[in-house]
mmCIF file of C-alpha atoms in Angstrom:
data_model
loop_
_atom_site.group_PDB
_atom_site.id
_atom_site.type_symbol
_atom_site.label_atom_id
_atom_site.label_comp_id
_atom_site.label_asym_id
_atom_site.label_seq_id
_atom_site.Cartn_x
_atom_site.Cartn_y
_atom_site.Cartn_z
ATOM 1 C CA UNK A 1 -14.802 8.258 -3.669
ATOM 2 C CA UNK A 2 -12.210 6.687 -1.766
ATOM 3 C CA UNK A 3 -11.707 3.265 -1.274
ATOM 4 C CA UNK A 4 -12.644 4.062 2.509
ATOM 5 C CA UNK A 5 -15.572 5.968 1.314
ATOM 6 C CA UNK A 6 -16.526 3.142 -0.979
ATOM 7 C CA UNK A 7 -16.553 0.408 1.915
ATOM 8 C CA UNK A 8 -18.557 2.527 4.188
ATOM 9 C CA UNK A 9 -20.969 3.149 1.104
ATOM 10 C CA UNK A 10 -21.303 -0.793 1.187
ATOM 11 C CA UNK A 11 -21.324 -1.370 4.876
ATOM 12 C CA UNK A 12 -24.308 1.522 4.570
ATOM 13 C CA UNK A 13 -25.960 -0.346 1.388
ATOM 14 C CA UNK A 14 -25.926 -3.655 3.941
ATOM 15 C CA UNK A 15 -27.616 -1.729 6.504
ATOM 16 C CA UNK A 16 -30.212 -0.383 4.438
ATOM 17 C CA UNK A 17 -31.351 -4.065 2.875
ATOM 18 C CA UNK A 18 -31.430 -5.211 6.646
ATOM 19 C CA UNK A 19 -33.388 -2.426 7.731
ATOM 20 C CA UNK A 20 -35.990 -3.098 4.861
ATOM 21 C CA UNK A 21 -36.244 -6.303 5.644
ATOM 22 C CA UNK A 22 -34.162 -7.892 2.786
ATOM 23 C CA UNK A 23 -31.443 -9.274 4.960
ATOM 24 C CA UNK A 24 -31.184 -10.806 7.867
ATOM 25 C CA UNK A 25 -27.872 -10.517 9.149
ATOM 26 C CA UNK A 26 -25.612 -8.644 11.842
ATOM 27 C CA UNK A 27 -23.996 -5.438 9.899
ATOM 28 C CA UNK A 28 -20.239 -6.495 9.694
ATOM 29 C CA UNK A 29 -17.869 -3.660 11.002
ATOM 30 C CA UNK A 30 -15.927 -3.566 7.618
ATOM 31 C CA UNK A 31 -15.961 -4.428 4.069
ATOM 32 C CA UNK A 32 -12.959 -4.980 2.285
ATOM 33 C CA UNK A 33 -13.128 -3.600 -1.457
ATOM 34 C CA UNK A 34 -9.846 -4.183 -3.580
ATOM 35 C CA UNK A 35 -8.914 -3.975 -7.230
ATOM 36 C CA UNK A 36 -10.847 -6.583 -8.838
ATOM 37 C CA UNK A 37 -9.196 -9.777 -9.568
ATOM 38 C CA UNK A 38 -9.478 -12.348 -12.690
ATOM 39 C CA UNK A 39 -12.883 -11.762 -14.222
ATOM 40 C CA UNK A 40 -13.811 -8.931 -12.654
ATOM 41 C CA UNK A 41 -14.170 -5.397 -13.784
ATOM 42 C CA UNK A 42 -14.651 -1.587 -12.981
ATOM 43 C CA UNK A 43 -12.498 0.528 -10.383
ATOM 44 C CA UNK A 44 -12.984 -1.780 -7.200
ATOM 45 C CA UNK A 45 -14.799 -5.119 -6.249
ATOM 46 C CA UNK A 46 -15.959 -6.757 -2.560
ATOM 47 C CA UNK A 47 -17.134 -10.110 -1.368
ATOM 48 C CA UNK A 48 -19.176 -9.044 1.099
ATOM 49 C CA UNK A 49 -21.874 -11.114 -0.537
ATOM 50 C CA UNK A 50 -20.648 -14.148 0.045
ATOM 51 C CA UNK A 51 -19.295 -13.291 3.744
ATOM 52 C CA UNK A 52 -23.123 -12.841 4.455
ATOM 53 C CA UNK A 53 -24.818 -15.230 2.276
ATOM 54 C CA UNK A 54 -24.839 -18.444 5.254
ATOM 55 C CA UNK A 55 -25.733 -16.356 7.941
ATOM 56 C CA UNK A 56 -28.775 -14.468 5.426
ATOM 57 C CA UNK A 57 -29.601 -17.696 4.249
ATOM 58 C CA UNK A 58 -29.551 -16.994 1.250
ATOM 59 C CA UNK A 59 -27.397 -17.626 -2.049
ATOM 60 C CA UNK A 60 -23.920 -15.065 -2.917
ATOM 61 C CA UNK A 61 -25.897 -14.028 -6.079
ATOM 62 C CA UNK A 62 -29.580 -13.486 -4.237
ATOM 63 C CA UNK A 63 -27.325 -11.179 -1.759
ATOM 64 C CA UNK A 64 -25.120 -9.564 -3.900
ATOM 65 C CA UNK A 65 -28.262 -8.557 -5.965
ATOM 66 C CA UNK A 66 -29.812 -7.242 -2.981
ATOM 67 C CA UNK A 67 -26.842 -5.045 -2.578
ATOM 68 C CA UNK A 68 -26.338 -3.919 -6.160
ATOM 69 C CA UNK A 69 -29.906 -2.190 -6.551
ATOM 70 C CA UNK A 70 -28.990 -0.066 -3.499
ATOM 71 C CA UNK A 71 -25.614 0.298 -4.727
ATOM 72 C CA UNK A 72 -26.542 2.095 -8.170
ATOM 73 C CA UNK A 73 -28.478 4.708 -6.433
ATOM 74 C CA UNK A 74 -25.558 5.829 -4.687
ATOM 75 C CA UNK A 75 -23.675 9.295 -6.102
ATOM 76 C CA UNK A 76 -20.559 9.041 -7.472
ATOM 77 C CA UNK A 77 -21.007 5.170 -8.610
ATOM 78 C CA UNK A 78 -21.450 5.009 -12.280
ATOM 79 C CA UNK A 79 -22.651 0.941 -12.224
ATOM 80 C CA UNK A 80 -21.991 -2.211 -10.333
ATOM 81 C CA UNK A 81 -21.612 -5.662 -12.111
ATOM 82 C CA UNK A 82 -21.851 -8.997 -10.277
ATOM 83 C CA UNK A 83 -19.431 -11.482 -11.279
ATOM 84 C CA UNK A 84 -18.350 -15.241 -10.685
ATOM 85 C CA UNK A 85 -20.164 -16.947 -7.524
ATOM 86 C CA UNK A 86 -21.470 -13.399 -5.936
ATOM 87 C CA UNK A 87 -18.795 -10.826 -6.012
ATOM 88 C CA UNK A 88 -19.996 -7.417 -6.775
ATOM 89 C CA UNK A 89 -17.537 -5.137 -9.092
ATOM 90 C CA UNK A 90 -18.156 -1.499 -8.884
ATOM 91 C CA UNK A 91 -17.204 1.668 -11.407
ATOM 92 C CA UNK A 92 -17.011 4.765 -10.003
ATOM 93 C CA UNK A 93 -18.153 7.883 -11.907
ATOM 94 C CA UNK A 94 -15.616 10.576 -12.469
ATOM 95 C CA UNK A 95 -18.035 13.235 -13.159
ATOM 96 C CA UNK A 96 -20.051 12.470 -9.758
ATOM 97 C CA UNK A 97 -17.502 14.699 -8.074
ATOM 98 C CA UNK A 98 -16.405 11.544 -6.045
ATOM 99 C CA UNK A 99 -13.637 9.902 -8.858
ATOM 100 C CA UNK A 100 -11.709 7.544 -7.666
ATOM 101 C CA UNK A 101 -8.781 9.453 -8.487
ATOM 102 C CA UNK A 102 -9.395 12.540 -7.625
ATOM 103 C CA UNK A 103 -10.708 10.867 -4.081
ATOM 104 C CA UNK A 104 -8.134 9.137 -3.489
ATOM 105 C CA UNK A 105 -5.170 11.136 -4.497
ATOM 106 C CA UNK A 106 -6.551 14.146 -1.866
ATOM 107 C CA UNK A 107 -6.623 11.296 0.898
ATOM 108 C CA UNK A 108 -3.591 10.125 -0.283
ATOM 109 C CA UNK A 109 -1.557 14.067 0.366
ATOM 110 C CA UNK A 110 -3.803 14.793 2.890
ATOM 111 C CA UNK A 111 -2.688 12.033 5.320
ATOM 112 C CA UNK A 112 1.147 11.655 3.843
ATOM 113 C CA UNK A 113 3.506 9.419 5.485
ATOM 114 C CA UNK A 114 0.517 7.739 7.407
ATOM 115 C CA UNK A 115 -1.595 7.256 4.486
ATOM 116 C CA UNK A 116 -2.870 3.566 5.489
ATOM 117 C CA UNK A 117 -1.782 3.895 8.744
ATOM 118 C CA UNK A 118 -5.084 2.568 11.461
ATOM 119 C CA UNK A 119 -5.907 3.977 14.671
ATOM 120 C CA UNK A 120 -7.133 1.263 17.274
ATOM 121 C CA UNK A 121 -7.979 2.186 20.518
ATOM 122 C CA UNK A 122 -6.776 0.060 23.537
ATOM 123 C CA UNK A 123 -5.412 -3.932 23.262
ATOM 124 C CA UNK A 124 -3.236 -6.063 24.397
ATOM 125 C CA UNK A 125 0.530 -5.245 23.503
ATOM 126 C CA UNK A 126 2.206 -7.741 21.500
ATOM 127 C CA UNK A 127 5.419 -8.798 21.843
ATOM 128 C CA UNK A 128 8.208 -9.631 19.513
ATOM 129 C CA UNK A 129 11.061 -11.635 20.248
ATOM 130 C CA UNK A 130 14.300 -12.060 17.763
ATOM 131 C CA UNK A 131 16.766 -15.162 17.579
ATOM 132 C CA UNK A 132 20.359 -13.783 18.124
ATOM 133 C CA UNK A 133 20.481 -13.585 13.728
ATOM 134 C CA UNK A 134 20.902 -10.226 11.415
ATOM 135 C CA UNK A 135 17.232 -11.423 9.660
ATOM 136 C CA UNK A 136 15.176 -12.138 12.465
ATOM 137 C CA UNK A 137 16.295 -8.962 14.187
ATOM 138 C CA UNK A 138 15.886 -6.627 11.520
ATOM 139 C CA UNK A 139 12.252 -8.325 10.440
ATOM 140 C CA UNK A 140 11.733 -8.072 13.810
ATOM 141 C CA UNK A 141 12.273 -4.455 14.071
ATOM 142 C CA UNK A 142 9.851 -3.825 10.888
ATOM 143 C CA UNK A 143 7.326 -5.865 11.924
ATOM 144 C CA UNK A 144 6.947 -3.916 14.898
ATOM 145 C CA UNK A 145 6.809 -0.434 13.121
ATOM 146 C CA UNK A 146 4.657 -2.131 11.064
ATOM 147 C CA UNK A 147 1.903 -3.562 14.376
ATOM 148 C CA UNK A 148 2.405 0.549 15.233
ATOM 149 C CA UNK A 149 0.887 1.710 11.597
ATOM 150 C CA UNK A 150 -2.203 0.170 12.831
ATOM 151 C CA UNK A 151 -2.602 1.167 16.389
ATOM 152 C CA UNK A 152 -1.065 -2.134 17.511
ATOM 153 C CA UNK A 153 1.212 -1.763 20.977
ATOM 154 C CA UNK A 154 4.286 -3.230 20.490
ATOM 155 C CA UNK A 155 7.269 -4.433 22.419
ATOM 156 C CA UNK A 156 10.269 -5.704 20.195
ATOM 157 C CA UNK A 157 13.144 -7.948 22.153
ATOM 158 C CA UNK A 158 16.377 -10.080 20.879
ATOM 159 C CA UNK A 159 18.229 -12.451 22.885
ATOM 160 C CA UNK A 160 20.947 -10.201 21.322
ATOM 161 C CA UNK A 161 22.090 -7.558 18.641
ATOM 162 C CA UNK A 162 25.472 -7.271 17.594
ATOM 163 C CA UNK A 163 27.282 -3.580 17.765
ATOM 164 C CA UNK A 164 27.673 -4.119 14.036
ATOM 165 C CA UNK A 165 23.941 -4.544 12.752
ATOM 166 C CA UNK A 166 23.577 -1.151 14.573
ATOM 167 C CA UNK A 167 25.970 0.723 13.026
ATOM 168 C CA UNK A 168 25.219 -0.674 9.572
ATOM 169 C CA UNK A 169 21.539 -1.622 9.415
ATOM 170 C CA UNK A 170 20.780 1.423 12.024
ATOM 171 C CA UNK A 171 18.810 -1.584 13.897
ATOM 172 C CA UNK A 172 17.099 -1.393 17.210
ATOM 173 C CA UNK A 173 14.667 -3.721 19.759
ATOM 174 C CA UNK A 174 13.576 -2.640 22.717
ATOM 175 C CA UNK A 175 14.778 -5.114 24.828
ATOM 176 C CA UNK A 176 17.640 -8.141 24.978
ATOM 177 C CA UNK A 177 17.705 -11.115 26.527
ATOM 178 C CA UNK A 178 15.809 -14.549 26.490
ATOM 179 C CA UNK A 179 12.159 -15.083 25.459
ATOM 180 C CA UNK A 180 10.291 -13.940 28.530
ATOM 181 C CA UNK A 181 6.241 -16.332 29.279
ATOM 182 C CA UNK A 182 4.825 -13.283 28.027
ATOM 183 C CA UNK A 183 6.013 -13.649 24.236
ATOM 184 C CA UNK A 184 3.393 -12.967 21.029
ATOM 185 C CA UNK A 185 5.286 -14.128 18.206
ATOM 186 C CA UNK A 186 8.790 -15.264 17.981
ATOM 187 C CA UNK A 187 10.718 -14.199 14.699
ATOM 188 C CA UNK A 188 12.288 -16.582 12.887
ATOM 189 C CA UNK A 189 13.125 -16.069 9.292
ATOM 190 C CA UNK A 190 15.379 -18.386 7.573
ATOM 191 C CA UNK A 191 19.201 -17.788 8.627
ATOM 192 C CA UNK A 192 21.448 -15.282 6.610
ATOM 193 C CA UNK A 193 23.978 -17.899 5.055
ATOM 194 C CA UNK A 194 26.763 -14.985 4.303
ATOM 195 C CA UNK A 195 25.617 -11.622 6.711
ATOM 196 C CA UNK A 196 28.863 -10.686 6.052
ATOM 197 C CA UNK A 197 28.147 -10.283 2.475
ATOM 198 C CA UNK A 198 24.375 -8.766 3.823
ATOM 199 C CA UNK A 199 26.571 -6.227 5.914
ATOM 200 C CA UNK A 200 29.011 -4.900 2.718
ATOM 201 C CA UNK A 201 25.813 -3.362 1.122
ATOM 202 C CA UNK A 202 25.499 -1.291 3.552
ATOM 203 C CA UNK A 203 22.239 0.145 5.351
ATOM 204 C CA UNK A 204 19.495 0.507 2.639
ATOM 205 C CA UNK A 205 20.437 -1.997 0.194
ATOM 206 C CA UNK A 206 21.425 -4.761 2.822
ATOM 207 C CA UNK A 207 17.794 -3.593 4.530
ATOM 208 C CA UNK A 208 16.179 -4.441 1.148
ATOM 209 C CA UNK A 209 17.984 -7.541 1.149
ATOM 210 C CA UNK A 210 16.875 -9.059 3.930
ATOM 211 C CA UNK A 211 13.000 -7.662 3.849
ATOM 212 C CA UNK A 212 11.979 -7.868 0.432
ATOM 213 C CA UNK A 213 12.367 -12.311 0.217
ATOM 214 C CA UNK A 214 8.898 -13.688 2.692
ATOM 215 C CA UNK A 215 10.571 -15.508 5.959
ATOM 216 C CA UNK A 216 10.530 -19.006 4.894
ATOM 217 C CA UNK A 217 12.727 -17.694 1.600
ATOM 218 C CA UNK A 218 16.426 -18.016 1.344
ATOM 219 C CA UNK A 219 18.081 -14.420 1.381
ATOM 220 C CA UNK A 220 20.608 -13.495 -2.023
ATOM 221 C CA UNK A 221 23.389 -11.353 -1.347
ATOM 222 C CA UNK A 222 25.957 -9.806 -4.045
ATOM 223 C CA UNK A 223 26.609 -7.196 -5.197
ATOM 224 C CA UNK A 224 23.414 -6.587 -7.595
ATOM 225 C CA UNK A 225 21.116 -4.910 -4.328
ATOM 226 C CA UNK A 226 23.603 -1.641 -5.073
ATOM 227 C CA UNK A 227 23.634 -1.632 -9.344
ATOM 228 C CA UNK A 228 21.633 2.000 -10.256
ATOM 229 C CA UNK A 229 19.534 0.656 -12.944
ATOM 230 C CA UNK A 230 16.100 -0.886 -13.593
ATOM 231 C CA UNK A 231 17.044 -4.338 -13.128
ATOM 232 C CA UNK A 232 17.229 -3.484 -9.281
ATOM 233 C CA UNK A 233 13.604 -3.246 -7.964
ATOM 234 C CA UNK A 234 14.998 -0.903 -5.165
ATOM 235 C CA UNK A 235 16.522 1.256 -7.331
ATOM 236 C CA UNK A 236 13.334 1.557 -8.843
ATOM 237 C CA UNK A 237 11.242 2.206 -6.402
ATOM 238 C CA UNK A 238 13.501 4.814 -5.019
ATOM 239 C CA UNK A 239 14.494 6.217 -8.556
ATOM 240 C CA UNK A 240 10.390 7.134 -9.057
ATOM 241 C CA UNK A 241 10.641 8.683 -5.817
ATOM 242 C CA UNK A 242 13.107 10.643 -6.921
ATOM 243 C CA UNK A 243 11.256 11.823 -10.017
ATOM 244 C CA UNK A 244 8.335 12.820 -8.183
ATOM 245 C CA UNK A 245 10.055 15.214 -5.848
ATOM 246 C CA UNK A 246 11.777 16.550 -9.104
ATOM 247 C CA UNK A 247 8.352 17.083 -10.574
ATOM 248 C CA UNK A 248 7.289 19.073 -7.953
ATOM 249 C CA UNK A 249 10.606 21.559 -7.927
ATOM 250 C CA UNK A 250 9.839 21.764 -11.946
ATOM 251 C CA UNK A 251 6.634 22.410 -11.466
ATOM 252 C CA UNK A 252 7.318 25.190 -8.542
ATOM 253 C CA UNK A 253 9.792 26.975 -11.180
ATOM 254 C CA UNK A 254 7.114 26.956 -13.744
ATOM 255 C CA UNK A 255 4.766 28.483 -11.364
ATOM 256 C CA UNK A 256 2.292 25.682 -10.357
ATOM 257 C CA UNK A 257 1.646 23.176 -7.607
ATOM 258 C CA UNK A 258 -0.258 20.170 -6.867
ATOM 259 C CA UNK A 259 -4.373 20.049 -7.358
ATOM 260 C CA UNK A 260 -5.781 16.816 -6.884
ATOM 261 C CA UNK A 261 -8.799 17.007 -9.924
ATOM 262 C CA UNK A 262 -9.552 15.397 -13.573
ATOM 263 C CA UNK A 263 -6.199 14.452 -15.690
ATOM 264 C CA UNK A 264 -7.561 15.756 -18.743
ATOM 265 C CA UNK A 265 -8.243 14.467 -22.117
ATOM 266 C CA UNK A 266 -6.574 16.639 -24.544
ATOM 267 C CA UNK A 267 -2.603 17.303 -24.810
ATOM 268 C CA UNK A 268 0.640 16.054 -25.724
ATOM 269 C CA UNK A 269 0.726 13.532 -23.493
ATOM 270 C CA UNK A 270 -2.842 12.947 -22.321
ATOM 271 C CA UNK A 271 -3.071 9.542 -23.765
ATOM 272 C CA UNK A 272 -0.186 8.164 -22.286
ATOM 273 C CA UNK A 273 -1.397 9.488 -18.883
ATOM 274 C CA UNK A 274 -4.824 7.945 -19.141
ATOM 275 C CA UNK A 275 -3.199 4.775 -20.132
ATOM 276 C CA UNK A 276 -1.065 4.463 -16.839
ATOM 277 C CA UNK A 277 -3.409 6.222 -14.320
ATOM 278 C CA UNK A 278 -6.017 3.616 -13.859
ATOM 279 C CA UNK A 279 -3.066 0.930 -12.667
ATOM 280 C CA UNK A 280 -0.827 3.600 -10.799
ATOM 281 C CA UNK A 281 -4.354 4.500 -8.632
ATOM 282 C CA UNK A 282 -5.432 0.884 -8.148
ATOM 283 C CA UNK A 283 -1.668 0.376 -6.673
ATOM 284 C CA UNK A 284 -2.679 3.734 -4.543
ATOM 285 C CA UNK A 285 -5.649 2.100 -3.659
ATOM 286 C CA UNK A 286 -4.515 -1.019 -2.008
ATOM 287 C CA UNK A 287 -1.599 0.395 -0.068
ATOM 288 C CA UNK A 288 -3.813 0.377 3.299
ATOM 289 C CA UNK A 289 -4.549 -2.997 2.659
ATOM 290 C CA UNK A 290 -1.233 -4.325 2.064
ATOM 291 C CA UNK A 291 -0.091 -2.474 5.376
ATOM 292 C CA UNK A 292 -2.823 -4.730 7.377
ATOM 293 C CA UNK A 293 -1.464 -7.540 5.637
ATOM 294 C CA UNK A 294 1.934 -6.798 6.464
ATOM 295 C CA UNK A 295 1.433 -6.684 9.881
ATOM 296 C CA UNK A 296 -0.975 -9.071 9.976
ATOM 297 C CA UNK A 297 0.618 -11.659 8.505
ATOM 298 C CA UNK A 298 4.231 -10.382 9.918
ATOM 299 C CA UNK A 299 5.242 -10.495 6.799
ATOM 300 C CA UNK A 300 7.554 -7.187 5.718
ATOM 301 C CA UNK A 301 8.311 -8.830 2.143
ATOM 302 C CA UNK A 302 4.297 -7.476 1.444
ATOM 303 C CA UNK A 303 5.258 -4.212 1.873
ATOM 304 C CA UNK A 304 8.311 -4.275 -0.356
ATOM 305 C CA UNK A 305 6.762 -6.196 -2.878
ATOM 306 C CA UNK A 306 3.817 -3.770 -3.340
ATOM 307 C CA UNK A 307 6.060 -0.660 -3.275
ATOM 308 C CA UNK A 308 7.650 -2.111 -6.455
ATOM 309 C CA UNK A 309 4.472 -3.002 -8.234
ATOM 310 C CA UNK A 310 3.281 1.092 -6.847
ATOM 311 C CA UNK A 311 6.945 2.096 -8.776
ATOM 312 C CA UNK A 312 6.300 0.001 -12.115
ATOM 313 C CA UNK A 313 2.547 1.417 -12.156
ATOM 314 C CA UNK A 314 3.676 4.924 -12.034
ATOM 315 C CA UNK A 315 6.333 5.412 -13.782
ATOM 316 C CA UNK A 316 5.060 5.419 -17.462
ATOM 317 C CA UNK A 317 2.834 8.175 -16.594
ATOM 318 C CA UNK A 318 5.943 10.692 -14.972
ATOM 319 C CA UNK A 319 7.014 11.972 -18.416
ATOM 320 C CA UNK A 320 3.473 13.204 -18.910
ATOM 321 C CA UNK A 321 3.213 15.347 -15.806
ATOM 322 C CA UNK A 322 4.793 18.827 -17.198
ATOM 323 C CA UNK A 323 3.533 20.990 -19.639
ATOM 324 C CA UNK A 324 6.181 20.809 -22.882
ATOM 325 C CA UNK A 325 7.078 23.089 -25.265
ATOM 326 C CA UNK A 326 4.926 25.972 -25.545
ATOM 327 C CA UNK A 327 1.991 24.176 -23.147
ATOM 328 C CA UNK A 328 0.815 26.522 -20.626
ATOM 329 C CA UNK A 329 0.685 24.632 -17.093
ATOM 330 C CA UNK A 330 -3.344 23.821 -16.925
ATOM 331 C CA UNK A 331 -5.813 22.134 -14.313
ATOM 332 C CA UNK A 332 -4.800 18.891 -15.706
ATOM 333 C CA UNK A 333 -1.438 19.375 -15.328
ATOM 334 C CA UNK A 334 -1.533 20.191 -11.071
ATOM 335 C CA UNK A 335 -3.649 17.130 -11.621
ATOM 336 C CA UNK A 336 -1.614 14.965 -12.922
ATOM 337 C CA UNK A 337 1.270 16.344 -10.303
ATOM 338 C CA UNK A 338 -1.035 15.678 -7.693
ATOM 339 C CA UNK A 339 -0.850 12.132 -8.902
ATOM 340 C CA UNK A 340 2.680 12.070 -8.704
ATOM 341 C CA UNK A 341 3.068 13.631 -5.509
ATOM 342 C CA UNK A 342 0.660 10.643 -3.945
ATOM 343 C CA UNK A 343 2.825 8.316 -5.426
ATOM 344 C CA UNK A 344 5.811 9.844 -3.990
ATOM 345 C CA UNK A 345 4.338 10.179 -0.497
ATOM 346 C CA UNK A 346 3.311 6.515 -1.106
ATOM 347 C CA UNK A 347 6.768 5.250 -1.682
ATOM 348 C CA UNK A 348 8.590 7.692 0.937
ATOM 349 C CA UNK A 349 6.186 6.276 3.565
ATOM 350 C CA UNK A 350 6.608 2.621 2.677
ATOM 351 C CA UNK A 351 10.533 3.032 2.574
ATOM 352 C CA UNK A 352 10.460 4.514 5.975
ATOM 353 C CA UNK A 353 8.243 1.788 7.357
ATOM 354 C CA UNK A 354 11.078 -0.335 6.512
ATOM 355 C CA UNK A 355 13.624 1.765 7.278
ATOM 356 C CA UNK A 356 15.295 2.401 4.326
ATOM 357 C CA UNK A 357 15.941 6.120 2.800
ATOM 358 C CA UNK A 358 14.151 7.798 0.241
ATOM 359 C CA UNK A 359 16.302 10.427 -1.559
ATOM 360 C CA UNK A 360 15.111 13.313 -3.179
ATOM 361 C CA UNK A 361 18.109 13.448 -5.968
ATOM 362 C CA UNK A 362 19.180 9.966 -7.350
#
């Protein structure tokens, strides 16, 4: 069960309770389930109880309640605890045919590069307009491919873009000049002390620069955005990129490919894999989320931020992936690819959202 699935399985668990008379509320169009935070448990968690406990009239807990005895009937949901002042934490059951991983890897490769991406039908366009600064045009920029990842119209302007962020940052608006009456938003991160400095890094590295800090943070130059080891989060991110798309050629010269399904129990290196899995898919999970935020919130350094914490949950489980030594490839092992492969597609979408490259070879 995906966590798509999962919310309309809520959304349909709120319905029923109205229906039978147990609530008394308008069925909200959504319901947001995420990783659970501090004191929760299981695969996923909502607080859908408390958005409808005022307007029900009654308490989080008496709602929540309501919801969780229609929730355990459900296929593919192995139980549901409530927690704290009514939020309702929910396990999925692997062997229900709906895991959570098996779920939400297939709707992970299935959609690729616009895994997370929204479709919304008509709207007014919103409109983006840059200071004449190297940050606020190339947050700018992002924040409008961004608005586009969720059906959002967009028109990006600057009141100017030097010849030079082009041909290093590959930066683009679709318009110059002053702020027009008919402005959204105007961007304005904090100045670039040094762009010069920004500029020597060149496209992808003076792109992570300037993205991955939130606006009202200072931007820190040197040298360190282009060192090839761990220490550099973009490095990382692109460096498990990297390993996934070498999976998958090691895997094609061993004679197997990619099959979303259980990640097995037994092997060399089934315990490590277990051990990583659950936080690599809950980082899987809440990349459509974090792409609403994003845009919601204008706010690019989300993105970047999360495609780190996606690198740093995934990478543990990469040596795992292949069969070794005399293993024969098995069902858990195009699993376990499969897992790899949504990661990849994960962190090669992200990248491109904010335009920076994501090589296959590092």
């Amino acid at each position: 069960m995906t966590p798509v699935e999962l919310s309309r399985t809520v959304l349909h668990a709120v319905r029923r309770a109205v229906d039978a008379g147990e609530l008394s509320v308008a069925v909200p169009e959504r319901a947001v389930v995420t990783p659970p935070g501090p004191g929760g448990c299981g695969d996923y968690a909502t607080n859908v109880a408390l958005q409808l406990a005022r307007p029900a009239g009654q308490t989080p807990q008496r709602v929540a309640e309501v919801l969780r005895r229609r929730l355990v009937e459900v296929g593919g949901i192995a139980d549901v605890v409530l927690t704290g002042p009514g939020f309702i934490n929910i396990s999925l059951d692997e062997r229900g045919g709906g895991a959570v991983g098996v779920g939400l890897v297939a709707e992970v490769l299935r959609a690729g590069g616009r895994y997370g991406y929204a479709e919304r039908a008509g709207g007014a366009v919103v409109r983006l307009h840059c200071a004449r600064e190297v940050r606020a045009v190339v947050v700018g920029e992002v924040v409008g491919r961004l608005l586009r990842a969720q059906g959002v119209t967009v028109r990006t302007s600057a009141e100017g873009v030097e010849p030079r962020w082009t041909d290093v940052l590959g930066v683009r608006v679709d318009g110059g000049g002053s702020a027009s009456a008919e402005v959204s938003v105007n961007v304005r991160p904090v100045p670039v002390a040094d762009p010069d400095s920004l500029l020597a890094l060149g496209r992808d590295a003076g792109r992570w620069a300037l993205l991955r800090p939130a606006g009202h943070d200072r931007v820190r130059g040197g040298a360190g955005g282009l060192v090839q080891r761990e220490v550099n989060p973009l490095f990382r991110v692109r460096y498990v990129h990297a390993r996934t798309r070498a999976l998958a050629r090691n895997a094609a010269d061993l004679g197997f490919s990619a099959e979303p399904g259980a990640l097995g129990e037994a092997g060399a290196d089934a315990e490590r894999v277990l051990l990583a899995a659950p936080a690599a898919l809950a980082a899987l999970g809440d990349h459509p989320r974090v792409l609403a935020a994003a845009a919601e919130h204008r706010a690019p350094d989300r993105l970047a931020r999360h495609l780190v914490a996606v690198a740093d949950a995934a990478l543990p489980l990469l040596p795992g992936v292949l069969p070794r030594g005399g293993e024969k490839p098995s069902a858990a092992h195009r699993a376990r690819l499969a897992l790899a492969e949504a990661v990849g597609t994960v962190l090669a979408g992200g990248l491109s959202l904010l335009g920076i490259d994501a090589p296959d070879h590092i």
